[in-house]
Every structure is written in structure tokens, then in C-alpha cells.
């Protein structure tokens, strides 16, 4: 897999197994292989303090649930016309159902540097990361496809660039030093990385830090034989921007139901998505009290329904509950917060930080409402 003459790695720890990627320079990224004795996952980072913490996580002593539930999976991986392999429902799947959960094979900080002679074209750095992985994980890795031109990308970085999804290496809710821009990580999964894109996705990919696993939640009811899809691009962008992004980063022209509608319908869809984007920007980044009316919030909810964007619906309900609280509409705000909790639970599960945050808010505002009634 990696010629001995190009192997610049060196094992610096046997338990847990850690290898420095390049002995030729100081502070080179390291490869951490977990769980101890199995090496099903490699974690790549130049921050050795983070790798030390990762190695101590108790989750590595727990069984990987995905291994025990293969026969119970509600989907098949099969060839989808014009898309290659994809995920298709083998039975009816209800909205809010956890379709699949698994740990990544490969997890790495997005901003990594390596020596000038280790490039995307020769793939030396990335091949070095894989060489001490378990045979099972290597097999799953190379079963995935690369969309990148082979003249410019070795198969390993090509597979990574094609299939990686966003992951997190800390609980952002409790980590006061968490910087989303700096602490950005990507992960590759044996099954979740096979899920294809749609601008009206039937499922939501969510990374659950407590179990260090990617999760796939049904965003609406999915029929037998229907393809299960997620999004690879911001859904509030207009069609021309979504398609350009996907062509540039994934090398395909999107032909999902939202992208192949007649021009007049496409214009109406773009208007709804652009309006939703503008409202969410106002709600997220402007100081309180925001100049947003309840009528505007209700309109945004209708847009999320029209565009089948369940994650954005949850966000509108969450921010809307905060706006209504500022306006003193406690009863309505609580109703919106409860609806937001249900919406986030459906696409992220009970363990998500958004659900926990809304549970805390419910306790606070419920107490305030009781006092108001007294």
C-alpha cells in the first residue's frame, strides 16, 4: 500500500497505537488508531493533546452497535440509476426514525499540512494514515468511490474528498474553547458516506459526539423502494448556486426533484429559499430585540413546509420562540419551543444539544408562565 522508501511514519506509542506521520519535521500530524487492539478508526491531528483526550474516551470500550444490527437495517445499498450506489429503503421508514448509526473509519482535522513531497497526486500522507487500520476498515474504505480526476488525485485522497462528512471532536455545548472555524473535522463512514444528495433530502445526517457516531434520521416518511438522501450543500441557496457548488466539489450536476422543476416553479422555490436564508441570518446574527414579526416567522414556517426542509423548520421554530419570548408572548413562545423540540428530536434525536437546550428552556419558561398565571 505504501512503498517502504516513502514511509516517513514512526510509531511513538504502542498502547494506544500512535504513529507520527513524518519524522522529518517537528509537530507533524499524528495518526491515532482506536479501539486499542482493533484499529477500526484512525484519528488524524497535529494536536497531540487532543489525541490524548480522544484515546481516553470511554466509548472505545463499548461495542460498536452497527456491527450487531446489520440484519435489522431498514435499507439496502444498491445501484441507483445515474448515481452509482446509494441507500434505498427496504421497508417503510417513519419520520423521526433512526435509520443508521456508525463510527467513522477516518476522522481528521480539515486544516492539516504535510511535506511538499506528500501531495494529493501521490497520496503518500493519506495512505500512511490507512496502513495500520484493521483489514475490515481498509476494505470498507476502498469499497467507496472517488469522483476526483485520477490524474490529479490519488485514489485515497480522492475517496476522502468525495465521501467525507462533517464531524465534531468535542461537545460544543460544554466546551467553552470550541471554535467552529478552527476546530473543523471531517469523517468517512463505511455506510453513511454512500448516502446520495438531494436538495429535498428525505433524511438528515447528524453527528452525535457522545457516542462519536454519525447518525441518519428520517426527515419524513420514506416508502419502500424510495432512495434515502441527505444534503451536501446549503439548502437555502438558490438552485444555480447549489448546482454550481455540487459540480465544483462533487463533480455532478444535480438532477433532484427540486432542481429539475420547470423555470417558473424553480423561481418560486428560489424565492422561498432565499427568503428563508435572509430571515435565518437576521435571527442568528442581529442583536435583540430583532425586527422580525410573528407574521414573518409564520411565513418562514410555510416556506420550510413547501421546500420540505425539516432542519430549517426546526431552526425557525427555535429562533422564533426566542423572539416571541422577548416580545413577552410567553405562552406562544412555549408552544413554539415545544414544536422546535419535536422538530429537532425528529432530525437529531433525543441526545442532541438542541433538544437538551430546549428542555432546559421549557423548565425555565414553564416556571415563569406559572408565576404569570398566579
Tab-separated table of C-alpha atoms in Angstrom:
chain	number	residue	atom	x	y	z
A	1	UNK	CA	0.000	0.000	0.000
A	2	UNK	CA	2.885	2.398	0.760
A	3	UNK	CA	6.411	1.686	-0.540
A	4	UNK	CA	8.951	1.425	2.266
A	5	UNK	CA	11.058	4.133	0.629
A	6	UNK	CA	8.190	6.634	1.004
A	7	UNK	CA	7.165	5.639	4.531
A	8	UNK	CA	8.063	8.564	6.795
A	9	UNK	CA	5.967	7.342	9.734
A	10	UNK	CA	7.220	6.126	13.073
A	11	UNK	CA	5.309	4.509	15.934
A	12	UNK	CA	5.568	6.688	19.046
A	13	UNK	CA	3.140	4.695	21.222
A	14	UNK	CA	2.026	1.075	21.139
A	15	UNK	CA	-0.913	1.337	23.559
A	16	UNK	CA	-2.789	3.197	22.253
A	17	UNK	CA	-1.235	2.871	18.828
A	18	UNK	CA	0.036	6.278	17.690
A	19	UNK	CA	2.317	6.993	14.737
A	20	UNK	CA	3.846	10.313	13.742
A	21	UNK	CA	3.151	10.961	10.064
A	22	UNK	CA	6.560	12.370	9.157
A	23	UNK	CA	9.742	12.041	11.214
A	24	UNK	CA	11.427	14.709	9.097
A	25	UNK	CA	9.817	17.685	10.762
A	26	UNK	CA	8.622	18.717	14.203
A	27	UNK	CA	4.933	18.907	15.053
A	28	UNK	CA	3.902	16.734	12.107
A	29	UNK	CA	0.353	15.345	12.343
A	30	UNK	CA	-0.072	12.034	14.154
A	31	UNK	CA	-2.252	9.006	13.476
A	32	UNK	CA	-4.168	7.517	16.434
A	33	UNK	CA	-5.733	4.061	15.936
A	34	UNK	CA	-8.740	3.017	18.021
A	35	UNK	CA	-10.127	0.991	19.715
A	36	UNK	CA	-6.979	-0.475	21.228
A	37	UNK	CA	-6.312	-3.877	19.685
A	38	UNK	CA	-8.776	-3.416	16.793
A	39	UNK	CA	-7.760	-0.204	14.996
A	40	UNK	CA	-11.121	0.250	13.249
A	41	UNK	CA	-10.770	4.061	13.289
A	42	UNK	CA	-7.836	6.371	12.609
A	43	UNK	CA	-7.908	9.897	14.061
A	44	UNK	CA	-5.563	12.399	12.392
A	45	UNK	CA	-4.482	15.624	14.092
A	46	UNK	CA	-1.382	17.679	14.854
A	47	UNK	CA	-2.774	18.489	18.327
A	48	UNK	CA	-1.344	15.692	20.442
A	49	UNK	CA	-3.211	16.945	23.490
A	50	UNK	CA	-6.484	16.349	21.644
A	51	UNK	CA	-5.383	12.884	20.547
A	52	UNK	CA	-4.517	12.025	24.157
A	53	UNK	CA	-8.023	13.019	25.254
A	54	UNK	CA	-9.620	11.081	22.399
A	55	UNK	CA	-7.718	7.931	23.381
A	56	UNK	CA	-9.169	8.167	26.899
A	57	UNK	CA	-12.813	8.429	25.843
A	58	UNK	CA	-14.840	5.614	27.455
A	59	UNK	CA	-16.730	4.955	24.212
A	60	UNK	CA	-13.817	2.901	22.869
A	61	UNK	CA	-14.544	0.200	25.444
A	62	UNK	CA	-18.164	-0.040	24.288
A	63	UNK	CA	-19.288	-2.267	21.400
A	64	UNK	CA	-19.981	-0.699	18.036
A	65	UNK	CA	-23.762	-1.086	17.759
A	66	UNK	CA	-23.675	-1.003	13.967
A	67	UNK	CA	-21.882	-4.358	13.889
A	68	UNK	CA	-24.682	-6.064	15.814
A	69	UNK	CA	-27.577	-4.592	13.842
A	70	UNK	CA	-26.669	-5.282	10.212
A	71	UNK	CA	-29.543	-7.751	9.786
A	72	UNK	CA	-32.029	-5.223	11.172
A	73	UNK	CA	-31.094	-2.359	8.870
A	74	UNK	CA	-34.121	-0.754	7.168
A	75	UNK	CA	-32.252	-0.146	3.914
A	76	UNK	CA	-30.264	-1.794	1.149
A	77	UNK	CA	-27.152	-0.443	-0.534
A	78	UNK	CA	-27.777	-0.875	-4.239
A	79	UNK	CA	-27.128	0.699	-7.614
A	80	UNK	CA	-29.256	3.810	-8.193
A	81	UNK	CA	-29.676	4.871	-11.851
A	82	UNK	CA	-27.252	7.665	-12.847
A	83	UNK	CA	-25.838	7.865	-9.305
A	84	UNK	CA	-23.828	4.733	-8.667
A	85	UNK	CA	-24.512	3.047	-5.360
A	86	UNK	CA	-26.938	4.564	-2.881
A	87	UNK	CA	-29.203	3.785	0.055
A	88	UNK	CA	-32.744	2.552	-0.652
A	89	UNK	CA	-35.479	1.795	1.904
A	90	UNK	CA	-36.193	-1.938	2.229
A	91	UNK	CA	-39.274	-1.252	4.359
A	92	UNK	CA	-41.421	1.733	5.276
A	93	UNK	CA	-39.482	4.184	7.456
A	94	UNK	CA	-41.341	6.632	9.675
A	95	UNK	CA	-40.370	10.282	10.133
A	96	UNK	CA	-38.080	10.650	13.142
A	97	UNK	CA	-36.787	7.067	12.933
A	98	UNK	CA	-33.076	6.429	13.377
A	99	UNK	CA	-32.137	4.754	10.103
A	100	UNK	CA	-28.487	4.027	10.842
A	101	UNK	CA	-25.654	4.899	13.223
A	102	UNK	CA	-21.946	4.092	12.941
A	103	UNK	CA	-18.484	5.326	13.861
A	104	UNK	CA	-16.161	6.790	11.237
A	105	UNK	CA	-13.286	4.833	9.724
A	106	UNK	CA	-11.263	8.020	9.244
A	107	UNK	CA	-11.538	11.225	11.290
A	108	UNK	CA	-9.269	14.210	10.655
A	109	UNK	CA	-8.880	17.918	11.212
A	110	UNK	CA	-9.671	19.693	7.951
A	111	UNK	CA	-6.709	22.080	8.195
A	112	UNK	CA	-3.690	19.777	8.103
A	113	UNK	CA	-0.316	20.397	6.495
A	114	UNK	CA	2.254	17.891	5.314
A	115	UNK	CA	5.589	17.932	3.500
A	116	UNK	CA	5.794	19.282	-0.050
A	117	UNK	CA	6.603	15.838	-1.426
A	118	UNK	CA	3.403	14.369	0.049
A	119	UNK	CA	0.686	15.577	-2.304
A	120	UNK	CA	-2.860	14.774	-3.353
A	121	UNK	CA	-1.416	13.363	-6.552
A	122	UNK	CA	0.754	10.730	-4.865
A	123	UNK	CA	-1.452	10.301	-1.775
A	124	UNK	CA	1.525	9.391	0.443
A	125	UNK	CA	0.262	11.160	3.578
A	126	UNK	CA	-3.237	9.669	3.357
A	127	UNK	CA	-2.031	6.178	2.506
A	128	UNK	CA	0.248	6.345	5.532
A	129	UNK	CA	-2.775	7.114	7.724
A	130	UNK	CA	-4.580	3.994	6.493
A	131	UNK	CA	-1.744	1.486	6.621
A	132	UNK	CA	-2.257	0.467	10.279
A	133	UNK	CA	-6.063	0.314	10.090
A	134	UNK	CA	-7.805	-3.030	10.527
A	135	UNK	CA	-8.314	-5.083	7.332
A	136	UNK	CA	-12.092	-4.697	7.724
A	137	UNK	CA	-11.855	-0.901	7.786
A	138	UNK	CA	-9.446	-0.828	4.843
A	139	UNK	CA	-11.828	-2.984	2.831
A	140	UNK	CA	-14.750	-0.671	3.652
A	141	UNK	CA	-12.656	2.384	2.749
A	142	UNK	CA	-11.640	1.124	-0.681
A	143	UNK	CA	-15.189	-0.015	-1.434
A	144	UNK	CA	-16.119	3.679	-1.733
A	145	UNK	CA	-15.758	5.609	-4.989
A	146	UNK	CA	-13.707	8.667	-5.906
A	147	UNK	CA	-15.225	11.387	-8.091
A	148	UNK	CA	-11.921	13.249	-8.417
A	149	UNK	CA	-9.758	13.126	-11.583
A	150	UNK	CA	-7.164	10.338	-11.178
A	151	UNK	CA	-4.505	12.393	-12.958
A	152	UNK	CA	-4.652	14.928	-10.112
A	153	UNK	CA	-5.748	12.833	-7.131
A	154	UNK	CA	-4.517	9.501	-5.855
A	155	UNK	CA	-7.402	7.147	-5.078
A	156	UNK	CA	-7.092	7.645	-1.291
A	157	UNK	CA	-7.435	11.476	-1.138
A	158	UNK	CA	-9.981	11.152	-3.950
A	159	UNK	CA	-12.147	8.844	-1.829
A	160	UNK	CA	-11.760	11.137	1.183
A	161	UNK	CA	-12.690	14.307	-0.717
A	162	UNK	CA	-15.679	12.581	-2.291
A	163	UNK	CA	-17.139	10.899	0.778
A	164	UNK	CA	-16.243	12.760	3.987
A	165	UNK	CA	-18.953	14.285	6.174
A	166	UNK	CA	-18.669	16.852	8.945
A	167	UNK	CA	-17.931	15.527	12.436
A	168	UNK	CA	-17.015	17.088	15.787
A	169	UNK	CA	-14.281	16.216	18.260
A	170	UNK	CA	-15.772	17.960	21.279
A	171	UNK	CA	-19.138	18.672	22.823
A	172	UNK	CA	-19.584	22.223	21.547
A	173	UNK	CA	-22.270	22.870	24.163
A	174	UNK	CA	-19.918	22.277	27.102
A	175	UNK	CA	-16.572	23.231	25.504
A	176	UNK	CA	-16.077	26.949	26.101
A	177	UNK	CA	-12.927	26.948	23.943
A	178	UNK	CA	-14.682	25.426	20.932
A	179	UNK	CA	-14.099	27.459	17.759
A	180	UNK	CA	-16.196	26.076	14.875
A	181	UNK	CA	-13.974	27.752	12.284
A	182	UNK	CA	-10.709	26.420	13.697
A	183	UNK	CA	-11.913	23.098	15.100
A	184	UNK	CA	-13.415	21.721	11.902
A	185	UNK	CA	-13.177	17.973	11.349
A	186	UNK	CA	-14.317	15.536	8.678
A	187	UNK	CA	-15.086	11.840	8.877
A	188	UNK	CA	-15.508	8.993	6.427
A	189	UNK	CA	-18.075	6.270	7.149
A	190	UNK	CA	-18.443	2.784	5.653
A	191	UNK	CA	-22.199	3.155	5.069
A	192	UNK	CA	-23.279	6.758	5.706
A	193	UNK	CA	-20.782	8.008	3.128
A	194	UNK	CA	-22.793	6.117	0.492
A	195	UNK	CA	-25.949	8.194	1.008
A	196	UNK	CA	-26.570	10.351	-2.064
A	197	UNK	CA	-27.582	14.002	-2.258
A	198	UNK	CA	-30.907	15.726	-2.807
A	199	UNK	CA	-31.917	19.368	-2.395
A	200	UNK	CA	-35.114	17.986	-0.826
A	201	UNK	CA	-33.486	15.307	1.346
A	202	UNK	CA	-35.528	12.537	2.900
A	203	UNK	CA	-33.105	12.181	5.824
A	204	UNK	CA	-30.742	14.237	7.955
A	205	UNK	CA	-27.144	13.348	8.728
A	206	UNK	CA	-26.224	14.283	12.310
A	207	UNK	CA	-23.012	13.648	14.217
A	208	UNK	CA	-23.607	12.574	17.823
A	209	UNK	CA	-20.498	13.422	19.819
A	210	UNK	CA	-21.397	11.442	22.994
A	211	UNK	CA	-21.215	8.182	21.015
A	212	UNK	CA	-18.762	9.511	18.405
A	213	UNK	CA	-21.065	8.282	15.686
A	214	UNK	CA	-22.725	9.559	12.564
A	215	UNK	CA	-26.495	9.166	12.616
A	216	UNK	CA	-29.087	9.162	9.863
A	217	UNK	CA	-32.592	10.316	10.850
A	218	UNK	CA	-35.677	10.133	8.632
A	219	UNK	CA	-36.850	13.698	7.946
A	220	UNK	CA	-40.217	12.473	6.682
A	221	UNK	CA	-41.946	9.178	5.951
A	222	UNK	CA	-39.975	7.118	3.419
A	223	UNK	CA	-41.710	4.491	1.279
A	224	UNK	CA	-40.393	1.031	0.431
A	225	UNK	CA	-38.054	1.328	-2.560
A	226	UNK	CA	-37.562	5.083	-2.131
A	227	UNK	CA	-33.983	6.357	-2.145
A	228	UNK	CA	-32.777	7.774	1.169
A	229	UNK	CA	-30.942	11.069	0.666
A	230	UNK	CA	-29.144	13.810	2.593
A	231	UNK	CA	-27.791	17.196	1.520
A	232	UNK	CA	-24.226	18.018	0.510
A	233	UNK	CA	-24.859	21.752	0.116
A	234	UNK	CA	-26.599	24.622	1.980
A	235	UNK	CA	-30.266	24.194	1.141
A	236	UNK	CA	-31.181	27.864	1.492
A	237	UNK	CA	-29.042	28.764	-1.544
A	238	UNK	CA	-30.806	29.233	-4.904
A	239	UNK	CA	-30.729	26.423	-7.447
A	240	UNK	CA	-27.944	27.876	-9.627
A	241	UNK	CA	-25.628	28.229	-6.612
A	242	UNK	CA	-26.413	24.752	-5.280
A	243	UNK	CA	-25.743	23.140	-8.644
A	244	UNK	CA	-22.515	25.107	-9.153
A	245	UNK	CA	-21.243	24.097	-5.711
A	246	UNK	CA	-22.016	20.428	-6.312
A	247	UNK	CA	-20.427	20.469	-9.773
A	248	UNK	CA	-17.282	22.085	-8.351
A	249	UNK	CA	-16.896	19.927	-5.237
A	250	UNK	CA	-18.650	16.649	-6.129
A	251	UNK	CA	-18.374	16.593	-9.923
A	252	UNK	CA	-22.046	16.005	-10.726
A	253	UNK	CA	-24.964	18.078	-11.980
A	254	UNK	CA	-27.816	17.814	-9.500
A	255	UNK	CA	-30.993	16.374	-11.021
A	256	UNK	CA	-33.001	16.044	-7.800
A	257	UNK	CA	-36.732	16.903	-7.761
A	258	UNK	CA	-36.007	20.472	-6.611
A	259	UNK	CA	-33.555	21.085	-9.463
A	260	UNK	CA	-35.486	19.713	-12.447
A	261	UNK	CA	-38.787	21.566	-11.992
A	262	UNK	CA	-39.974	23.969	-14.721
A	263	UNK	CA	-38.472	27.511	-14.657
A	264	UNK	CA	-41.467	29.175	-13.023
A	265	UNK	CA	-41.538	26.643	-10.174
A	266	UNK	CA	-37.755	26.930	-9.816
A	267	UNK	CA	-38.036	30.711	-9.456
A	268	UNK	CA	-40.698	30.338	-6.764
A	269	UNK	CA	-38.573	27.759	-4.927
A	270	UNK	CA	-35.509	30.019	-5.113
A	271	UNK	CA	-37.523	32.935	-3.734
A	272	UNK	CA	-38.671	30.867	-0.755
A	273	UNK	CA	-35.177	29.560	-0.024
A	274	UNK	CA	-33.542	32.987	-0.367
A	275	UNK	CA	-36.199	34.497	1.893
A	276	UNK	CA	-35.647	31.751	4.443
A	277	UNK	CA	-31.879	32.314	4.324
A	278	UNK	CA	-32.282	36.059	4.882
A	279	UNK	CA	-34.629	35.531	7.830
A	280	UNK	CA	-32.371	32.951	9.492
A	281	UNK	CA	-29.412	35.319	9.078
A	282	UNK	CA	-31.381	38.082	10.792
A	283	UNK	CA	-32.442	35.786	13.613
A	284	UNK	CA	-28.971	34.329	14.190
A	285	UNK	CA	-26.751	37.374	13.877
A	286	UNK	CA	-28.703	40.531	14.756
A	287	UNK	CA	-28.925	41.890	18.274
A	288	UNK	CA	-32.106	41.559	20.251
A	289	UNK	CA	-34.779	42.676	20.044
A	290	UNK	CA	-34.829	41.609	16.379
A	291	UNK	CA	-37.120	43.385	13.956
A	292	UNK	CA	-38.985	40.229	12.992
A	293	UNK	CA	-42.746	39.915	13.249
A	294	UNK	CA	-44.700	36.799	14.086
A	295	UNK	CA	-46.211	37.013	10.606
A	296	UNK	CA	-42.728	36.759	9.079
A	297	UNK	CA	-41.962	33.755	11.262
A	298	UNK	CA	-45.193	32.042	10.217
A	299	UNK	CA	-44.357	32.741	6.573
A	300	UNK	CA	-40.914	31.167	7.006
A	301	UNK	CA	-42.519	28.057	8.503
A	302	UNK	CA	-44.740	27.760	5.435
A	303	UNK	CA	-41.636	28.022	3.233
A	304	UNK	CA	-39.927	25.188	5.096
A	305	UNK	CA	-43.014	23.031	4.547
A	306	UNK	CA	-43.187	23.919	0.849
A	307	UNK	CA	-39.489	23.092	0.367
A	308	UNK	CA	-39.540	20.039	2.692
A	309	UNK	CA	-36.636	21.441	4.719
A	310	UNK	CA	-37.123	19.947	8.162
A	311	UNK	CA	-33.841	21.087	9.743
A	312	UNK	CA	-34.536	24.684	8.713
A	313	UNK	CA	-38.063	24.313	10.106
A	314	UNK	CA	-36.612	23.341	13.478
A	315	UNK	CA	-34.315	26.384	13.392
A	316	UNK	CA	-37.160	28.785	12.569
A	317	UNK	CA	-39.202	27.379	15.459
A	318	UNK	CA	-36.236	27.683	17.835
A	319	UNK	CA	-35.315	31.263	16.934
A	320	UNK	CA	-38.971	32.188	16.714
A	321	UNK	CA	-39.546	31.008	20.289
A	322	UNK	CA	-36.705	33.287	21.407
A	323	UNK	CA	-38.148	36.267	19.531
A	324	UNK	CA	-41.615	35.696	20.972
A	325	UNK	CA	-40.133	35.451	24.468
A	326	UNK	CA	-38.518	38.880	24.001
A	327	UNK	CA	-41.886	40.230	22.868
A	328	UNK	CA	-43.446	38.920	26.097
A	329	UNK	CA	-45.595	36.313	24.343
A	330	UNK	CA	-44.657	33.562	26.805
A	331	UNK	CA	-47.493	31.173	26.058
A	332	UNK	CA	-46.929	31.335	22.292
A	333	UNK	CA	-43.160	31.195	22.808
A	334	UNK	CA	-43.521	27.992	24.839
A	335	UNK	CA	-45.665	26.458	22.114
A	336	UNK	CA	-43.025	27.287	19.505
A	337	UNK	CA	-40.275	25.922	21.755
A	338	UNK	CA	-42.147	22.633	22.199
A	339	UNK	CA	-42.624	22.377	18.441
A	340	UNK	CA	-38.929	23.153	17.952
A	341	UNK	CA	-38.021	20.378	20.375
A	342	UNK	CA	-40.169	17.893	18.467
A	343	UNK	CA	-38.650	19.040	15.173
A	344	UNK	CA	-35.058	18.736	16.412
A	345	UNK	CA	-35.767	15.373	18.031
A	346	UNK	CA	-37.015	14.122	14.675
A	347	UNK	CA	-33.851	15.084	12.749
A	348	UNK	CA	-31.180	14.861	15.503
A	349	UNK	CA	-32.524	12.523	18.183
A	350	UNK	CA	-33.166	12.936	21.903
A	351	UNK	CA	-29.463	13.333	22.672
A	352	UNK	CA	-28.820	16.418	20.556
A	353	UNK	CA	-27.694	19.604	22.266
A	354	UNK	CA	-30.630	21.471	20.690
A	355	UNK	CA	-33.118	19.112	22.342
A	356	UNK	CA	-31.329	19.401	25.688
A	357	UNK	CA	-31.224	23.179	25.410
A	358	UNK	CA	-34.944	23.335	24.687
A	359	UNK	CA	-35.672	21.032	27.633
A	360	UNK	CA	-33.806	23.480	29.874
A	361	UNK	CA	-35.702	26.425	28.385
A	362	UNK	CA	-39.001	24.621	28.932
A	363	UNK	CA	-38.250	24.257	32.632
A	364	UNK	CA	-37.371	27.963	32.944
A	365	UNK	CA	-40.239	29.372	30.891
A	366	UNK	CA	-42.720	26.900	32.348
A	367	UNK	CA	-41.892	28.276	35.776
A	368	UNK	CA	-42.255	31.855	34.501
A	369	UNK	CA	-45.653	31.062	32.996
A	370	UNK	CA	-46.895	29.572	36.260
A	371	UNK	CA	-45.838	32.738	38.083
A	372	UNK	CA	-47.619	34.842	35.477
A	373	UNK	CA	-50.827	32.838	35.973
A	374	UNK	CA	-50.601	33.272	39.748
